Coordinates of C-alpha atoms in Angstrom, one line a residue:
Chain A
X186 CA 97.8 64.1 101.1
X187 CA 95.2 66.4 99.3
X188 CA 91.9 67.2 100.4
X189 CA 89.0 66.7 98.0
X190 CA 88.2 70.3 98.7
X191 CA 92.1 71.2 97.0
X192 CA 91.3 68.2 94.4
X193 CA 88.5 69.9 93.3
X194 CA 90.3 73.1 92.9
X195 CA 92.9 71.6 90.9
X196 CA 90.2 70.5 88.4
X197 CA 88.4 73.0 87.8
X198 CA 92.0 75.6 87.3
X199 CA 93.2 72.4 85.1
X200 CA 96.2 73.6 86.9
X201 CA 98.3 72.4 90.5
X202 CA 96.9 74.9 93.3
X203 CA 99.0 77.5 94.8
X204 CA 101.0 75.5 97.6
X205 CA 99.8 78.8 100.1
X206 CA 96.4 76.9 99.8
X207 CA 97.1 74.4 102.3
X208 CA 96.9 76.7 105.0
X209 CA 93.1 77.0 103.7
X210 CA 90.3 75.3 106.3
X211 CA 88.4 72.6 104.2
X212 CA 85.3 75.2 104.4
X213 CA 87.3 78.0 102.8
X214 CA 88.6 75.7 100.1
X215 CA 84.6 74.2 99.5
X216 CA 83.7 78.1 99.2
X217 CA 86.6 78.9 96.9
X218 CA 85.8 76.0 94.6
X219 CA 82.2 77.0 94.7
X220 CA 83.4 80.5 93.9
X221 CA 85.3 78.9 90.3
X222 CA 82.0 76.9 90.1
X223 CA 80.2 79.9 89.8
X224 CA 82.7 82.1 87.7
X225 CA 83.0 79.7 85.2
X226 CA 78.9 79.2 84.7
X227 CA 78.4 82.9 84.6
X228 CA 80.8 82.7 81.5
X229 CA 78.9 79.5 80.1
X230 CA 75.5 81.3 80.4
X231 CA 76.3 84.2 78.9
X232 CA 78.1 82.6 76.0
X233 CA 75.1 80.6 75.0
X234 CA 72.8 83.6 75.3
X235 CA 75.2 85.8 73.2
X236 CA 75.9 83.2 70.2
X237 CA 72.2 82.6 69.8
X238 CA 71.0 86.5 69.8
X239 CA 74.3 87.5 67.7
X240 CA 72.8 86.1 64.4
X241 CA 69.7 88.5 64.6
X242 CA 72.5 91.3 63.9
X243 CA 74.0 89.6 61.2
X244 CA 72.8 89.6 57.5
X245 CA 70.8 87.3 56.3
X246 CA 72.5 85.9 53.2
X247 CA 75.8 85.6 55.6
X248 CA 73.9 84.0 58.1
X249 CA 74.6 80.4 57.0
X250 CA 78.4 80.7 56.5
X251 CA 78.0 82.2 60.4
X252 CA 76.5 79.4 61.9
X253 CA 78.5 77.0 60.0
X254 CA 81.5 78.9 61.6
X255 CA 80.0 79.0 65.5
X256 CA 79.0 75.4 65.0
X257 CA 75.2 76.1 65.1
X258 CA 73.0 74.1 62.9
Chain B
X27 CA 103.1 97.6 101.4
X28 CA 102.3 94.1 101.9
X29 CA 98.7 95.0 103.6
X30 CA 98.1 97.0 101.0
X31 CA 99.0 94.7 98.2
X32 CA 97.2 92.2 99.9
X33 CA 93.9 94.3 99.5
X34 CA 94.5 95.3 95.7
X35 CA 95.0 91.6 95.4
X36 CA 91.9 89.9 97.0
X37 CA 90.5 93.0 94.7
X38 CA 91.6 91.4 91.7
X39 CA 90.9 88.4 92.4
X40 CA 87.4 89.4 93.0
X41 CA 86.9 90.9 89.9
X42 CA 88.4 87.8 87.8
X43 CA 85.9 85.9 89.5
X44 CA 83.1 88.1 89.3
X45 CA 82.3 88.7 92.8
X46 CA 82.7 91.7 95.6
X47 CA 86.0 91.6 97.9
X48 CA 83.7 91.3 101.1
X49 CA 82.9 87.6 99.1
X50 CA 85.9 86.5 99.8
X51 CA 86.4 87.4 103.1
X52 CA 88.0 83.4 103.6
X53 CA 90.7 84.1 101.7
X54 CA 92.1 86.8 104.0
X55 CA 94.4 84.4 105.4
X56 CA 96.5 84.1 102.3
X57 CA 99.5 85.8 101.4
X58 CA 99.9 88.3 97.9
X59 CA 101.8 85.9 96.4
X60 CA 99.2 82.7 96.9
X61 CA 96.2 85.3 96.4
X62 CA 98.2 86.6 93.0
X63 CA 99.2 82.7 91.7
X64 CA 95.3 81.9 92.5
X65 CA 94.1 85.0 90.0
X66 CA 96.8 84.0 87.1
X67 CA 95.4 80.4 87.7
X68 CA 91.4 81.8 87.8
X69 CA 91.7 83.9 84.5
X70 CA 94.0 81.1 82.5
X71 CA 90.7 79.0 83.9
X72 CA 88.1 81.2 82.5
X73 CA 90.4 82.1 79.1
X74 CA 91.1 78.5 78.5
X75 CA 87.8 76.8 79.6
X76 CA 85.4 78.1 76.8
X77 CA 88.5 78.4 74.1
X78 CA 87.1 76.6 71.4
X79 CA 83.5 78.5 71.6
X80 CA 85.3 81.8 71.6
X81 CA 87.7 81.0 69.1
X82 CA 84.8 79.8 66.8
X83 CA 82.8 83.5 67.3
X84 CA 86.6 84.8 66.7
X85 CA 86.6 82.9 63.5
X86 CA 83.0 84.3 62.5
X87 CA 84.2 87.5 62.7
X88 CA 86.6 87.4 59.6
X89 CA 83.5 86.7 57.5
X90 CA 81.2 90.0 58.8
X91 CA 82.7 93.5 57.9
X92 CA 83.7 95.9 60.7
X93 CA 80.6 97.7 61.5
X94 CA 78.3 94.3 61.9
X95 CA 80.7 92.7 64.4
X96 CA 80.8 96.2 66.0
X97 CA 77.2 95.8 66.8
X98 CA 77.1 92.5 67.6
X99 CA 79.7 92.8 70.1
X100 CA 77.8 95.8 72.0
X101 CA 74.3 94.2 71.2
X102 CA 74.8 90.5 71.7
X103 CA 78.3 89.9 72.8
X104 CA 78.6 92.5 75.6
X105 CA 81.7 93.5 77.9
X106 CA 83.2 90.0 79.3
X107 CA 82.7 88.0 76.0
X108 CA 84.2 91.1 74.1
X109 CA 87.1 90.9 76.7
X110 CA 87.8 87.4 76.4
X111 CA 87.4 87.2 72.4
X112 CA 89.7 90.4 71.6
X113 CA 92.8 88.6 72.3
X114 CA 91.9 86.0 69.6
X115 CA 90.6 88.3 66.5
X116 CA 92.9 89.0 63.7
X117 CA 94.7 92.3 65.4
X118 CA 93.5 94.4 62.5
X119 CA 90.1 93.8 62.6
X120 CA 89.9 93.9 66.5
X121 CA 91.7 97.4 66.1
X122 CA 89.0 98.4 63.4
X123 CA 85.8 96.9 66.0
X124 CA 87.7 98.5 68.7
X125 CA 87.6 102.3 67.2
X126 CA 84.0 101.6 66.0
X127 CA 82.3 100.7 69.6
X128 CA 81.2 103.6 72.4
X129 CA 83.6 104.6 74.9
X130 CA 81.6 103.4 77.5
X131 CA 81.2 100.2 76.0
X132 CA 84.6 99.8 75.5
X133 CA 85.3 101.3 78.9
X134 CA 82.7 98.0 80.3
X135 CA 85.3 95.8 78.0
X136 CA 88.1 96.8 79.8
X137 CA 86.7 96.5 83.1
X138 CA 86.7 92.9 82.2
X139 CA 89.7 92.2 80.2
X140 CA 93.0 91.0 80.9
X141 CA 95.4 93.6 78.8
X142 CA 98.2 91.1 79.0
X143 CA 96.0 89.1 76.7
X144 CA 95.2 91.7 74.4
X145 CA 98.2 93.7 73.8
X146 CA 98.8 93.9 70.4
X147 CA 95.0 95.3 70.3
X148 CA 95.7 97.9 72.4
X149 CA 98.8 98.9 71.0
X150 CA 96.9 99.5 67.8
X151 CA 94.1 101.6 69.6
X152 CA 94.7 105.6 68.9
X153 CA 96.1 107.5 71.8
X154 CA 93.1 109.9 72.0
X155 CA 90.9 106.7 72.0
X156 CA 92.9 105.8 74.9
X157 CA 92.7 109.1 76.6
X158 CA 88.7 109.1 75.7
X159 CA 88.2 105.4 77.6
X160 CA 91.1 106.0 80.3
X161 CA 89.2 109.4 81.2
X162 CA 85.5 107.3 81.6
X163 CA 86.8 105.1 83.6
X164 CA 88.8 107.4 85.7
X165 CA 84.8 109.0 85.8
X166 CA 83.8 105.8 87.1
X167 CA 86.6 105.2 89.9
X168 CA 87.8 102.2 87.9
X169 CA 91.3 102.2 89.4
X170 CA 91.7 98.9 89.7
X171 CA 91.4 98.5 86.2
X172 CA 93.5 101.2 85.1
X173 CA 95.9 100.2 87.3
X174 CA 96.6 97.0 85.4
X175 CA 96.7 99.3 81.9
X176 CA 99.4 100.6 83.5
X177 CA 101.8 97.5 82.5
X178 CA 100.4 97.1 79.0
X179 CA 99.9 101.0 78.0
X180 CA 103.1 102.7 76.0
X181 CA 104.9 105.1 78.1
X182 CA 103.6 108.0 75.5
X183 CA 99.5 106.7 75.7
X184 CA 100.1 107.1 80.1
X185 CA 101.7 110.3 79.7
X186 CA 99.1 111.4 77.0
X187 CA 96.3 110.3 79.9
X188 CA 98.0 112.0 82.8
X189 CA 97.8 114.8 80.9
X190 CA 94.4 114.7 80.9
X191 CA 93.7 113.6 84.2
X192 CA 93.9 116.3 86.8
X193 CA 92.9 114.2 89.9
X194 CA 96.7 113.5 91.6
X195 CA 94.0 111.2 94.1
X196 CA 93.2 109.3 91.3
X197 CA 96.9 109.2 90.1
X198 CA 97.8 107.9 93.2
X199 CA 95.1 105.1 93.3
X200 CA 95.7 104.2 89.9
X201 CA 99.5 103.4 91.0
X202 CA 98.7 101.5 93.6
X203 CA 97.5 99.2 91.4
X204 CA 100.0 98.7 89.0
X205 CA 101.4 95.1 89.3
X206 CA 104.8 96.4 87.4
X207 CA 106.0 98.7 90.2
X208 CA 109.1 99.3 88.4
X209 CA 107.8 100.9 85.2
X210 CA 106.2 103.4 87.5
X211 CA 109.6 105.0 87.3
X212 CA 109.4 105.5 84.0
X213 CA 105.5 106.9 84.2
X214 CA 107.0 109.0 86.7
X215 CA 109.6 110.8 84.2
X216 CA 107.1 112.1 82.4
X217 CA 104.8 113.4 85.1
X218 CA 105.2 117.2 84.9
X219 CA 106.8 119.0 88.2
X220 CA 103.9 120.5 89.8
X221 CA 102.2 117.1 89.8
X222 CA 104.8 115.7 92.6
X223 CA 103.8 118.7 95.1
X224 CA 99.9 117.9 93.9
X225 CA 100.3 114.1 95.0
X226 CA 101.8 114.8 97.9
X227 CA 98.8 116.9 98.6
X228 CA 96.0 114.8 97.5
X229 CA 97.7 112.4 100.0
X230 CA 97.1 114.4 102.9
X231 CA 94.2 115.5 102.4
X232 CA 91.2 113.9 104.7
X233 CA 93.7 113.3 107.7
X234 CA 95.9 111.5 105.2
X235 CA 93.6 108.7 104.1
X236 CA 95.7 108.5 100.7
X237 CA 99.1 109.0 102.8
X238 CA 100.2 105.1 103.7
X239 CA 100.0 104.2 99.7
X240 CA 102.0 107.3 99.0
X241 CA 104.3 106.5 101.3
X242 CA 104.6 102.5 99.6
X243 CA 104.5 103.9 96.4
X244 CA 107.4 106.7 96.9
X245 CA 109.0 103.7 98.6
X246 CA 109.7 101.2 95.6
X247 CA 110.6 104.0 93.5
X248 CA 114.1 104.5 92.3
X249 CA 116.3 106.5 95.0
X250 CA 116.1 109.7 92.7
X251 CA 112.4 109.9 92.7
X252 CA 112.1 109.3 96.3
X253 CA 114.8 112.0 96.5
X254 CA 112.4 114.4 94.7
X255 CA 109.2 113.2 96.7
X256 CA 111.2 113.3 100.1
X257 CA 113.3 116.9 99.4
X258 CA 109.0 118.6 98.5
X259 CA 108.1 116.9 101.7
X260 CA 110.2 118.6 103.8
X261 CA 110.9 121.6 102.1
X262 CA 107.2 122.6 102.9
X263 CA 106.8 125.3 105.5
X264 CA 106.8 124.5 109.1
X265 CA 103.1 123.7 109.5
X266 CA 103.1 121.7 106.0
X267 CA 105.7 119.4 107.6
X268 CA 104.3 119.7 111.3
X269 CA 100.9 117.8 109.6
X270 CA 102.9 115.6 108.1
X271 CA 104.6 114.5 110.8
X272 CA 101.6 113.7 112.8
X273 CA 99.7 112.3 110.3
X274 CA 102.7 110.1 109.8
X275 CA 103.0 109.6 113.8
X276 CA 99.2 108.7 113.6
X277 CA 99.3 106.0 111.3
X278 CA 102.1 104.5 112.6
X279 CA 104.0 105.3 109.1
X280 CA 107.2 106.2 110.1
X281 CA 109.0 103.2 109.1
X282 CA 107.3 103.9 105.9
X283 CA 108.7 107.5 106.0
X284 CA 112.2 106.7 106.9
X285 CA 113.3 105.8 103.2
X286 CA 111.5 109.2 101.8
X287 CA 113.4 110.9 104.9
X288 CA 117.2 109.4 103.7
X289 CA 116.6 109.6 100.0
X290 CA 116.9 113.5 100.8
X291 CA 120.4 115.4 99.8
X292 CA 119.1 119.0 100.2
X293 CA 120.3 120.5 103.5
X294 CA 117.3 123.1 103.4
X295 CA 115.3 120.4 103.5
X296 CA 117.4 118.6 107.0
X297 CA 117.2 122.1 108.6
X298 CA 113.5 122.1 107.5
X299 CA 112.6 118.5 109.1
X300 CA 115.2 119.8 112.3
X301 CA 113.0 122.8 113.3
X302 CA 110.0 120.8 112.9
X303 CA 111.2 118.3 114.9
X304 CA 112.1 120.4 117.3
X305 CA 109.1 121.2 118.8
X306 CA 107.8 117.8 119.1
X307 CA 107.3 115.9 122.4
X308 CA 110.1 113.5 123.5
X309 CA 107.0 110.6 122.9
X310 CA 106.6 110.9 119.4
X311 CA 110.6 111.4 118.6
X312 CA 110.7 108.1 121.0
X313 CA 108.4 106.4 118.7
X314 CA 110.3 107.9 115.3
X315 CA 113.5 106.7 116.4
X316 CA 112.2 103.2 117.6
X317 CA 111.5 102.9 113.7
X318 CA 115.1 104.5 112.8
X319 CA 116.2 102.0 115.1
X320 CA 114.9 99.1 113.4
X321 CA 115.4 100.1 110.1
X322 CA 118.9 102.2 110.1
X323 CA 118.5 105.9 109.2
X324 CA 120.9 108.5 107.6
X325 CA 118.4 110.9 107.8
X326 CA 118.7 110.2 111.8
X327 CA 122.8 110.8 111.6
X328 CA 122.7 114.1 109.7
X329 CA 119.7 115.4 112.2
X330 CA 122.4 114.7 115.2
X331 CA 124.9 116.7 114.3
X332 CA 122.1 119.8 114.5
X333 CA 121.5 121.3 118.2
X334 CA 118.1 119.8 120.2
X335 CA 117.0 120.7 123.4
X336 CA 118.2 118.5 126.3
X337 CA 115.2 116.1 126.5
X338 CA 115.6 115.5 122.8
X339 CA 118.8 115.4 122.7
X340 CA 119.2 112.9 125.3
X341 CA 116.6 110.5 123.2
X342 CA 118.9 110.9 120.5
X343 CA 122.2 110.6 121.9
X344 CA 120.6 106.8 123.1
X345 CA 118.9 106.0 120.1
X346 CA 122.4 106.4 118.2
X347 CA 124.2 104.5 121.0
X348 CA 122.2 101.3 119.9

């Protein structure tokens, strides 16, 4: 049966684990999940911080198609 | 080659995630091929898990000319986003943003892209834009990531960089991380001949620091490569092959060596290996032919037909007997 330390792996890949996994401790699974964790909210951060400061480059009449297009209102 | 690949792989996989090697010191346990199924997994992850927000600054692109998205990508985007979006941008225009950015910005962007995602970009990127980037981040020791350009780049683009790039230290480093080891064969065809002899001598140099991936890299090669790596080995003179020898004794390589050893045809180069090994204690030919022992050796068979003195001789005579 799975850990919930391999569960949560699986979750956050959206994918099965390697099988070589198993032979992880449930503390080096925890810190590998944390280590997604963190990968992916790097990502997230920097996504929000570079949509919102992109429009200041872009022209001003094209701005509204722009924001339409990222989904910004 | 499997320690080594399992260091360029807890490498990668600390890059995809955006963290040092030394992070990830609990994953030390794992095998290449867990540590390289975990990295496909981590960057389909990251790729897939902000899709639709990437695809929608992809889409916004098409509506800005060239030069804007250029500067929005170095201004606002920066390196990963730029990395992650390229593979979704109309090829044409991510050729067009591509030519219009700073090398070293697009030498940041490559540091954090996956090229298998991006190929058809890169394929349209000019070969002396290629060069420009490849040679800043050979500046920057980046081998890691030029390693994995390695797969993607056209045989011409990697033969147009080598060109360029004097350092055989960094060649080497660069091959060692290569994921397709046998397209290497086909770098290697068009690596000029005085770069073989330079390799072999960036290798060795600081007590043959360089010398164990040389040896794994010369060892996956096709047997007319190793031929040509093993036959300027040991054609050197007989200092040049006595320093090999015992940096090879030193680091334990001589399993490693064996292959390089009976890829050679040349008989100048037998007699040259012979005289060297010659004067050698019985203790390190003990410990050369406990690897030819395990591993087979031709190289072993031609070098007993040649005379040794008696103590040597005797080792050998047993060694074969096995």
């Amino acid at each position: 049966m799975k850990s919930s330390e391999l569960r949560d792996i699986e979750r956050q890949l959206g994918a099965t684990a390697p099988p070589g996994l198993a032979a992880l401790s449930a503390d080096a699974l925890k810190q590998l999940g944390d280590a997604l964790h963190d990968a992916r909210k790097a990502q997230r951060r920097q996504m929000a911080a570079a949509t919102e400061s992109s429009l200041q480059h872009v022209p001003f009449l094209l701005r509204g198609a722009v924001k339409k297009v990222l989904g910004i209102k | 080659m499997s320690a080594l690949q399992h260091r360029a792989e807890l490498e990668r996989l600390a890059r995809v995630l955006g963290t040092g090697r030394d992070r990830l010191a609990y994953l030390e346990a794992l095998d290449p091929a867990t540590l390289k199924q975990l990295r496909e997994r981590s960057t389909a992850m990251l790729y897939d898990a902000d899709r639709d927000s990437l695809q929608r600054i992809a889409s916004a692109a098409r509506l800005l000319p060239s030069a804007i998205i250029a500067l929005i990508a170095e201004k606002s985007l920066g390196p990963l986003l730029c990395a992650r979006i390229a593979g979704l941008m109309a090829v044409d225009t991510a050729v067009d943003v591509a030519k219009r950015l700073p090398t070293p910005f697009l030498a940041d962007v490559c540091v954090e892209l996956d090229p298998r995602r991006a190929k058809a970009v890169i394929d349209g990127i000019p070969v002396a834009r290629v060069v420009e980037v490849s040679l800043e981040l050979a500046r920057r020791r980046e081998y890691m990531t030029m390693g994995r350009f390695v797969d993607i780049l056209g045989i011409d683009a990697l033969a147009a960089v080598i060109a360029r790039l004097p350092d055989n230290a960094a060649l080497l480093k660069i091959s060692f991380y290569a994921e397709d080891r046998a397209r290497l064969n086909r770098v290697i065809e068009k690596l000029p001949a005085a770069r073989f002899g330079g390799i072999i001598d960036a290798a060795l140099k600081n007590d043959g620091v360089l010398w164990p991936e040389a040896l794994a890299l010369i060892g996956e090669l096709e047997p007319r490569w190793r031929r040509r790596f093993g036959e300027i080995v040991l054609t050197r003179d007989a200092a040049g092959i006595a320093r090999i020898i015992a940096v090879s004794d030193a680091q334990s390589l001589w399993p490693a060596l064996m292959p390089l050893a009976d890829a050679v045809e040349d008989e100048h180069a037998v007699a040259c290996l012979h005289a060297a090994l010659r004067e050698q204690k019985p203790a390190l030919l003990k410990r050369m032919l406990a690897a030819a022992d395990t591993h087979g050796s031709r190289m072993l068979e031609r070098l007993a037909t040649r005379e040794w003195p008696a103590a040597l001789r005797a080792l050998l005579t047993t060694a074969r007997a096995k």
